[in-house]
mmCIF file with all atom_site columns, C-alpha atoms in Angstrom:
data_model
loop_
_atom_site.group_PDB
_atom_site.id
_atom_site.type_symbol
_atom_site.label_atom_id
_atom_site.label_alt_id
_atom_site.label_comp_id
_atom_site.label_asym_id
_atom_site.label_entity_id
_atom_site.label_seq_id
_atom_site.pdbx_PDB_ins_code
_atom_site.Cartn_x
_atom_site.Cartn_y
_atom_site.Cartn_z
_atom_site.occupancy
_atom_site.B_iso_or_equiv
_atom_site.pdbx_formal_charge
_atom_site.auth_seq_id
_atom_site.auth_comp_id
_atom_site.auth_asym_id
_atom_site.auth_atom_id
_atom_site.pdbx_PDB_model_num
ATOM 1   C CA . MET A 1 1   ? 0.161   0.206  0.095  1.00 0.00 ? 16  MET A CA 1
ATOM 2   C CA . GLN A 1 2   ? 1.270   3.510  -1.162 1.00 0.00 ? 17  GLN A CA 1
ATOM 3   C CA . LYS A 1 3   ? 1.663   6.672  1.200  1.00 0.00 ? 18  LYS A CA 1
ATOM 4   C CA . LYS A 1 4   ? 1.738   10.316 0.344  1.00 0.00 ? 19  LYS A CA 1
ATOM 5   C CA . PHE A 1 5   ? 2.826   13.307 2.246  1.00 0.00 ? 20  PHE A CA 1
ATOM 6   C CA . PHE A 1 6   ? 4.182   16.559 1.404  1.00 0.00 ? 21  PHE A CA 1
ATOM 7   C CA . VAL A 1 7   ? 7.009   18.464 2.973  1.00 0.00 ? 22  VAL A CA 1
ATOM 8   C CA . SER A 1 8   ? 8.295   22.432 3.228  1.00 0.00 ? 23  SER A CA 1
ATOM 9   C CA . GLU A 1 9   ? 11.656  22.680 1.250  1.00 0.00 ? 24  GLU A CA 1
ATOM 10  C CA . LEU A 1 10  ? 12.971  23.005 4.677  1.00 0.00 ? 25  LEU A CA 1
ATOM 11  C CA . GLU A 1 11  ? 11.353  19.711 6.284  1.00 0.00 ? 26  GLU A CA 1
ATOM 12  C CA . ASN A 1 12  ? 13.005  17.452 2.529  1.00 0.00 ? 27  ASN A CA 1
ATOM 13  C CA . LYS A 1 13  ? 16.533  19.018 3.612  1.00 0.00 ? 28  LYS A CA 1
ATOM 14  C CA . ILE A 1 14  ? 16.381  17.830 6.999  1.00 0.00 ? 29  ILE A CA 1
ATOM 15  C CA . ILE A 1 15  ? 14.982  14.607 6.201  1.00 0.00 ? 30  ILE A CA 1
ATOM 16  C CA . GLU A 1 16  ? 17.587  14.298 3.200  1.00 0.00 ? 31  GLU A CA 1
ATOM 17  C CA . LYS A 1 17  ? 20.697  14.421 6.471  1.00 0.00 ? 32  LYS A CA 1
ATOM 18  C CA . ASN A 1 18  ? 18.862  12.653 8.468  1.00 0.00 ? 33  ASN A CA 1
ATOM 19  C CA . MET A 1 19  ? 18.949  10.509 5.790  1.00 0.00 ? 34  MET A CA 1
ATOM 20  C CA . ARG A 1 20  ? 23.025  10.194 5.098  1.00 0.00 ? 35  ARG A CA 1
ATOM 21  C CA . GLU A 1 21  ? 23.616  10.146 9.126  1.00 0.00 ? 36  GLU A CA 1
ATOM 22  C CA . ALA A 1 22  ? 21.213  6.716  9.002  1.00 0.00 ? 37  ALA A CA 1
ATOM 23  C CA . ASN A 1 23  ? 23.214  6.068  6.098  1.00 0.00 ? 38  ASN A CA 1
ATOM 24  C CA . LEU A 1 24  ? 19.967  4.719  4.108  1.00 0.00 ? 39  LEU A CA 1
ATOM 25  C CA . GLN A 1 25  ? 19.796  5.615  0.174  1.00 0.00 ? 40  GLN A CA 1
ATOM 26  C CA . ASN A 1 26  ? 16.184  4.843  -0.411 1.00 0.00 ? 41  ASN A CA 1
ATOM 27  C CA . PHE A 1 27  ? 13.620  6.967  1.161  1.00 0.00 ? 42  PHE A CA 1
ATOM 28  C CA . SER A 1 28  ? 10.701  4.322  1.197  1.00 0.00 ? 43  SER A CA 1
ATOM 29  C CA . THR A 1 29  ? 12.934  2.213  3.920  1.00 0.00 ? 44  THR A CA 1
ATOM 30  C CA . TYR A 1 30  ? 13.677  5.442  5.842  1.00 0.00 ? 45  TYR A CA 1
ATOM 31  C CA . ALA A 1 31  ? 10.445  6.357  6.451  1.00 0.00 ? 46  ALA A CA 1
ATOM 32  C CA . ARG A 1 32  ? 9.753   2.594  6.939  1.00 0.00 ? 47  ARG A CA 1
ATOM 33  C CA . LYS A 1 33  ? 12.505  2.894  9.745  1.00 0.00 ? 48  LYS A CA 1
ATOM 34  C CA . SER A 1 34  ? 11.141  5.985  11.217 1.00 0.00 ? 49  SER A CA 1
ATOM 35  C CA . CYS A 1 35  ? 7.113   5.453  11.201 1.00 0.00 ? 50  CYS A CA 1
ATOM 36  C CA . LEU A 1 36  ? 7.931   1.880  12.605 1.00 0.00 ? 51  LEU A CA 1
ATOM 37  C CA . ASP A 1 37  ? 10.538  2.178  14.848 1.00 0.00 ? 52  ASP A CA 1
ATOM 38  C CA . LYS A 1 38  ? 9.614   5.627  16.636 1.00 0.00 ? 53  LYS A CA 1
ATOM 39  C CA . LYS A 1 39  ? 6.978   5.580  19.524 1.00 0.00 ? 54  LYS A CA 1
ATOM 40  C CA . ILE A 1 40  ? 4.552   9.540  19.209 1.00 0.00 ? 55  ILE A CA 1
ATOM 41  C CA . TYR A 1 41  ? 4.171   10.610 22.953 1.00 0.00 ? 56  TYR A CA 1
ATOM 42  C CA . THR A 1 42  ? 1.239   12.677 23.353 1.00 0.00 ? 57  THR A CA 1
ATOM 43  C CA . VAL A 1 43  ? 0.842   16.146 25.777 1.00 0.00 ? 58  VAL A CA 1
ATOM 44  C CA . ASP A 1 44  ? -2.082  16.965 27.562 1.00 0.00 ? 59  ASP A CA 1
ATOM 45  C CA . PHE A 1 45  ? -1.688  20.588 28.056 1.00 0.00 ? 60  PHE A CA 1
ATOM 46  C CA . SER A 1 46  ? -5.741  20.994 30.161 1.00 0.00 ? 61  SER A CA 1
ATOM 47  C CA . SER A 1 47  ? -3.906  21.275 33.159 1.00 0.00 ? 62  SER A CA 1
ATOM 48  C CA . LEU A 1 48  ? -1.678  23.896 32.019 1.00 0.00 ? 63  LEU A CA 1
ATOM 49  C CA . LYS A 1 49  ? -4.604  25.555 30.706 1.00 0.00 ? 64  LYS A CA 1
ATOM 50  C CA . GLU A 1 50  ? -5.972  26.051 33.983 1.00 0.00 ? 65  GLU A CA 1
ATOM 51  C CA . ILE A 1 51  ? -2.711  26.956 35.842 1.00 0.00 ? 66  ILE A CA 1
ATOM 52  C CA . MET A 1 52  ? -2.576  29.652 33.171 1.00 0.00 ? 67  MET A CA 1
ATOM 53  C CA . SER A 1 53  ? -5.650  30.923 34.193 1.00 0.00 ? 68  SER A CA 1
ATOM 54  C CA . THR A 1 54  ? -4.985  30.456 38.267 1.00 0.00 ? 69  THR A CA 1
ATOM 55  C CA . ILE A 1 55  ? -1.607  32.569 37.197 1.00 0.00 ? 70  ILE A CA 1
ATOM 56  C CA . ALA A 1 56  ? -3.063  35.488 35.397 1.00 0.00 ? 71  ALA A CA 1
ATOM 57  C CA . GLN A 1 57  ? -5.901  35.819 38.024 1.00 0.00 ? 72  GLN A CA 1
ATOM 58  C CA . ALA A 1 58  ? -3.454  36.019 40.655 1.00 0.00 ? 73  ALA A CA 1
ATOM 59  C CA . ASN A 1 59  ? -1.381  38.983 38.772 1.00 0.00 ? 74  ASN A CA 1
ATOM 60  C CA . LEU A 1 60  ? -5.087  40.843 38.944 1.00 0.00 ? 75  LEU A CA 1
ATOM 61  C CA . GLU A 1 61  ? -5.267  40.102 42.657 1.00 0.00 ? 76  GLU A CA 1
ATOM 62  C CA . VAL A 1 62  ? -1.547  41.197 42.506 1.00 0.00 ? 77  VAL A CA 1
ATOM 63  C CA . ASN A 1 63  ? -2.627  44.322 40.918 1.00 0.00 ? 78  ASN A CA 1
ATOM 64  C CA . ARG A 1 64  ? -5.767  45.003 43.167 1.00 0.00 ? 79  ARG A CA 1
ATOM 65  C CA . ILE A 1 65  ? -4.232  44.978 46.383 1.00 0.00 ? 80  ILE A CA 1
ATOM 66  C CA . GLY A 1 66  ? -1.287  47.193 45.206 1.00 0.00 ? 81  GLY A CA 1
ATOM 67  C CA . ASN A 1 67  ? -3.825  49.962 44.203 1.00 0.00 ? 82  ASN A CA 1
ATOM 68  C CA . ASN A 1 68  ? -5.206  49.311 47.990 1.00 0.00 ? 83  ASN A CA 1
ATOM 69  C CA . LEU A 1 69  ? -1.785  49.454 49.397 1.00 0.00 ? 84  LEU A CA 1
ATOM 70  C CA . ASN A 1 70  ? -1.390  52.836 47.141 1.00 0.00 ? 85  ASN A CA 1
ATOM 71  C CA . GLN A 1 71  ? -5.146  54.132 48.796 1.00 0.00 ? 86  GLN A CA 1
ATOM 72  C CA . ILE A 1 72  ? -3.598  53.174 52.399 1.00 0.00 ? 87  ILE A CA 1
ATOM 73  C CA . ALA A 1 73  ? -0.484  55.149 51.881 1.00 0.00 ? 88  ALA A CA 1
ATOM 74  C CA . LYS A 1 74  ? -2.612  57.886 51.013 1.00 0.00 ? 89  LYS A CA 1
ATOM 75  C CA . HIS A 1 75  ? -5.598  57.389 53.695 1.00 0.00 ? 90  HIS A CA 1
ATOM 76  C CA . LEU A 1 76  ? -2.813  57.396 56.090 1.00 0.00 ? 91  LEU A CA 1
ATOM 77  C CA . ASN A 1 77  ? -1.299  60.518 54.787 1.00 0.00 ? 92  ASN A CA 1
ATOM 78  C CA . GLU A 1 78  ? -4.545  62.198 55.300 1.00 0.00 ? 93  GLU A CA 1
ATOM 79  C CA . SER A 1 79  ? -4.666  60.136 59.050 1.00 0.00 ? 94  SER A CA 1
ATOM 80  C CA . GLU A 1 80  ? -8.340  59.270 58.139 1.00 0.00 ? 95  GLU A CA 1
ATOM 81  C CA . GLN A 1 81  ? -8.055  56.814 61.302 1.00 0.00 ? 96  GLN A CA 1
ATOM 82  C CA . ASN A 1 82  ? -10.936 54.533 60.732 1.00 0.00 ? 97  ASN A CA 1
ATOM 83  C CA . GLN A 1 83  ? -10.688 54.619 56.678 1.00 0.00 ? 98  GLN A CA 1
ATOM 84  C CA . THR A 1 84  ? -7.500  52.746 56.967 1.00 0.00 ? 99  THR A CA 1
ATOM 85  C CA . ARG A 1 85  ? -8.144  50.211 59.461 1.00 0.00 ? 100 ARG A CA 1
ATOM 86  C CA . GLU A 1 86  ? -10.686 49.181 57.237 1.00 0.00 ? 101 GLU A CA 1
ATOM 87  C CA . LEU A 1 87  ? -9.009  49.451 53.804 1.00 0.00 ? 102 LEU A CA 1
ATOM 88  C CA . LEU A 1 88  ? -6.009  47.224 56.008 1.00 0.00 ? 103 LEU A CA 1
ATOM 89  C CA . ASN A 1 89  ? -8.648  44.593 57.203 1.00 0.00 ? 104 ASN A CA 1
ATOM 90  C CA . GLU A 1 90  ? -9.596  44.405 53.127 1.00 0.00 ? 105 GLU A CA 1
ATOM 91  C CA . TYR A 1 91  ? -6.190  44.147 52.044 1.00 0.00 ? 106 TYR A CA 1
ATOM 92  C CA . GLN A 1 92  ? -5.093  41.059 54.589 1.00 0.00 ? 107 GLN A CA 1
ATOM 93  C CA . ASN A 1 93  ? -8.354  39.386 53.499 1.00 0.00 ? 108 ASN A CA 1
ATOM 94  C CA . GLU A 1 94  ? -7.454  39.713 49.704 1.00 0.00 ? 109 GLU A CA 1
ATOM 95  C CA . ILE A 1 95  ? -3.821  38.867 50.143 1.00 0.00 ? 110 ILE A CA 1
ATOM 96  C CA . GLN A 1 96  ? -5.041  35.278 52.431 1.00 0.00 ? 111 GLN A CA 1
ATOM 97  C CA . SER A 1 97  ? -6.892  34.550 49.386 1.00 0.00 ? 112 SER A CA 1
ATOM 98  C CA . LEU A 1 98  ? -4.267  35.250 46.645 1.00 0.00 ? 113 LEU A CA 1
ATOM 99  C CA . ASP A 1 99  ? -2.239  32.782 49.239 1.00 0.00 ? 114 ASP A CA 1
ATOM 100 C CA . LYS A 1 100 ? -4.324  30.448 49.126 1.00 0.00 ? 115 LYS A CA 1
ATOM 101 C CA . LYS A 1 101 ? -5.027  30.023 45.259 1.00 0.00 ? 116 LYS A CA 1
ATOM 102 C CA . LEU A 1 102 ? -1.364  30.186 44.826 1.00 0.00 ? 117 LEU A CA 1
ATOM 103 C CA . LYS A 1 103 ? -0.729  27.009 47.161 1.00 0.00 ? 118 LYS A CA 1
ATOM 104 C CA . SER A 1 104 ? -3.753  25.354 45.100 1.00 0.00 ? 119 SER A CA 1
ATOM 105 C CA . MET A 1 105 ? -1.613  26.502 42.224 1.00 0.00 ? 120 MET A CA 1
ATOM 106 C CA . LEU A 1 106 ? 1.410   25.125 43.666 1.00 0.00 ? 121 LEU A CA 1
ATOM 107 C CA . LYS A 1 107 ? 0.095   21.903 44.602 1.00 0.00 ? 122 LYS A CA 1
ATOM 108 C CA . LYS A 1 108 ? -1.570  21.505 41.026 1.00 0.00 ? 123 LYS A CA 1
ATOM 109 C CA . ILE A 1 109 ? 1.774   21.749 39.686 1.00 0.00 ? 124 ILE A CA 1
ATOM 110 C CA . ALA A 1 110 ? 3.257   19.397 41.861 1.00 0.00 ? 125 ALA A CA 1
ATOM 111 C CA . GLU A 1 111 ? 0.852   16.793 40.936 1.00 0.00 ? 126 GLU A CA 1
ATOM 112 C CA . GLY A 1 112 ? 1.569   17.212 37.645 1.00 0.00 ? 127 GLY A CA 1
#
């Protein structure tokens, strides 16, 4: 049974180089050996997409925390004590939430 496929000019040069290195002059023999003797591995990137999403969300939260710090500094400079305490509590809650998310993400990375 005949199999056909197309390659680019660069791919053809690579194939020819690999054939020379394998000391094969017949492409059919090279193709059979390449196709039959090599195992193909696949990678599931679904967990990586979830991790990237978590990292992006964590980045947004870090930006939000930075904005809160700027607000706290501004209010400290203006001596508004009650509002400053509220902002500090909000900041602490956001830090704890971010810490939980990052620990969860690191656990997923460690588990594979």
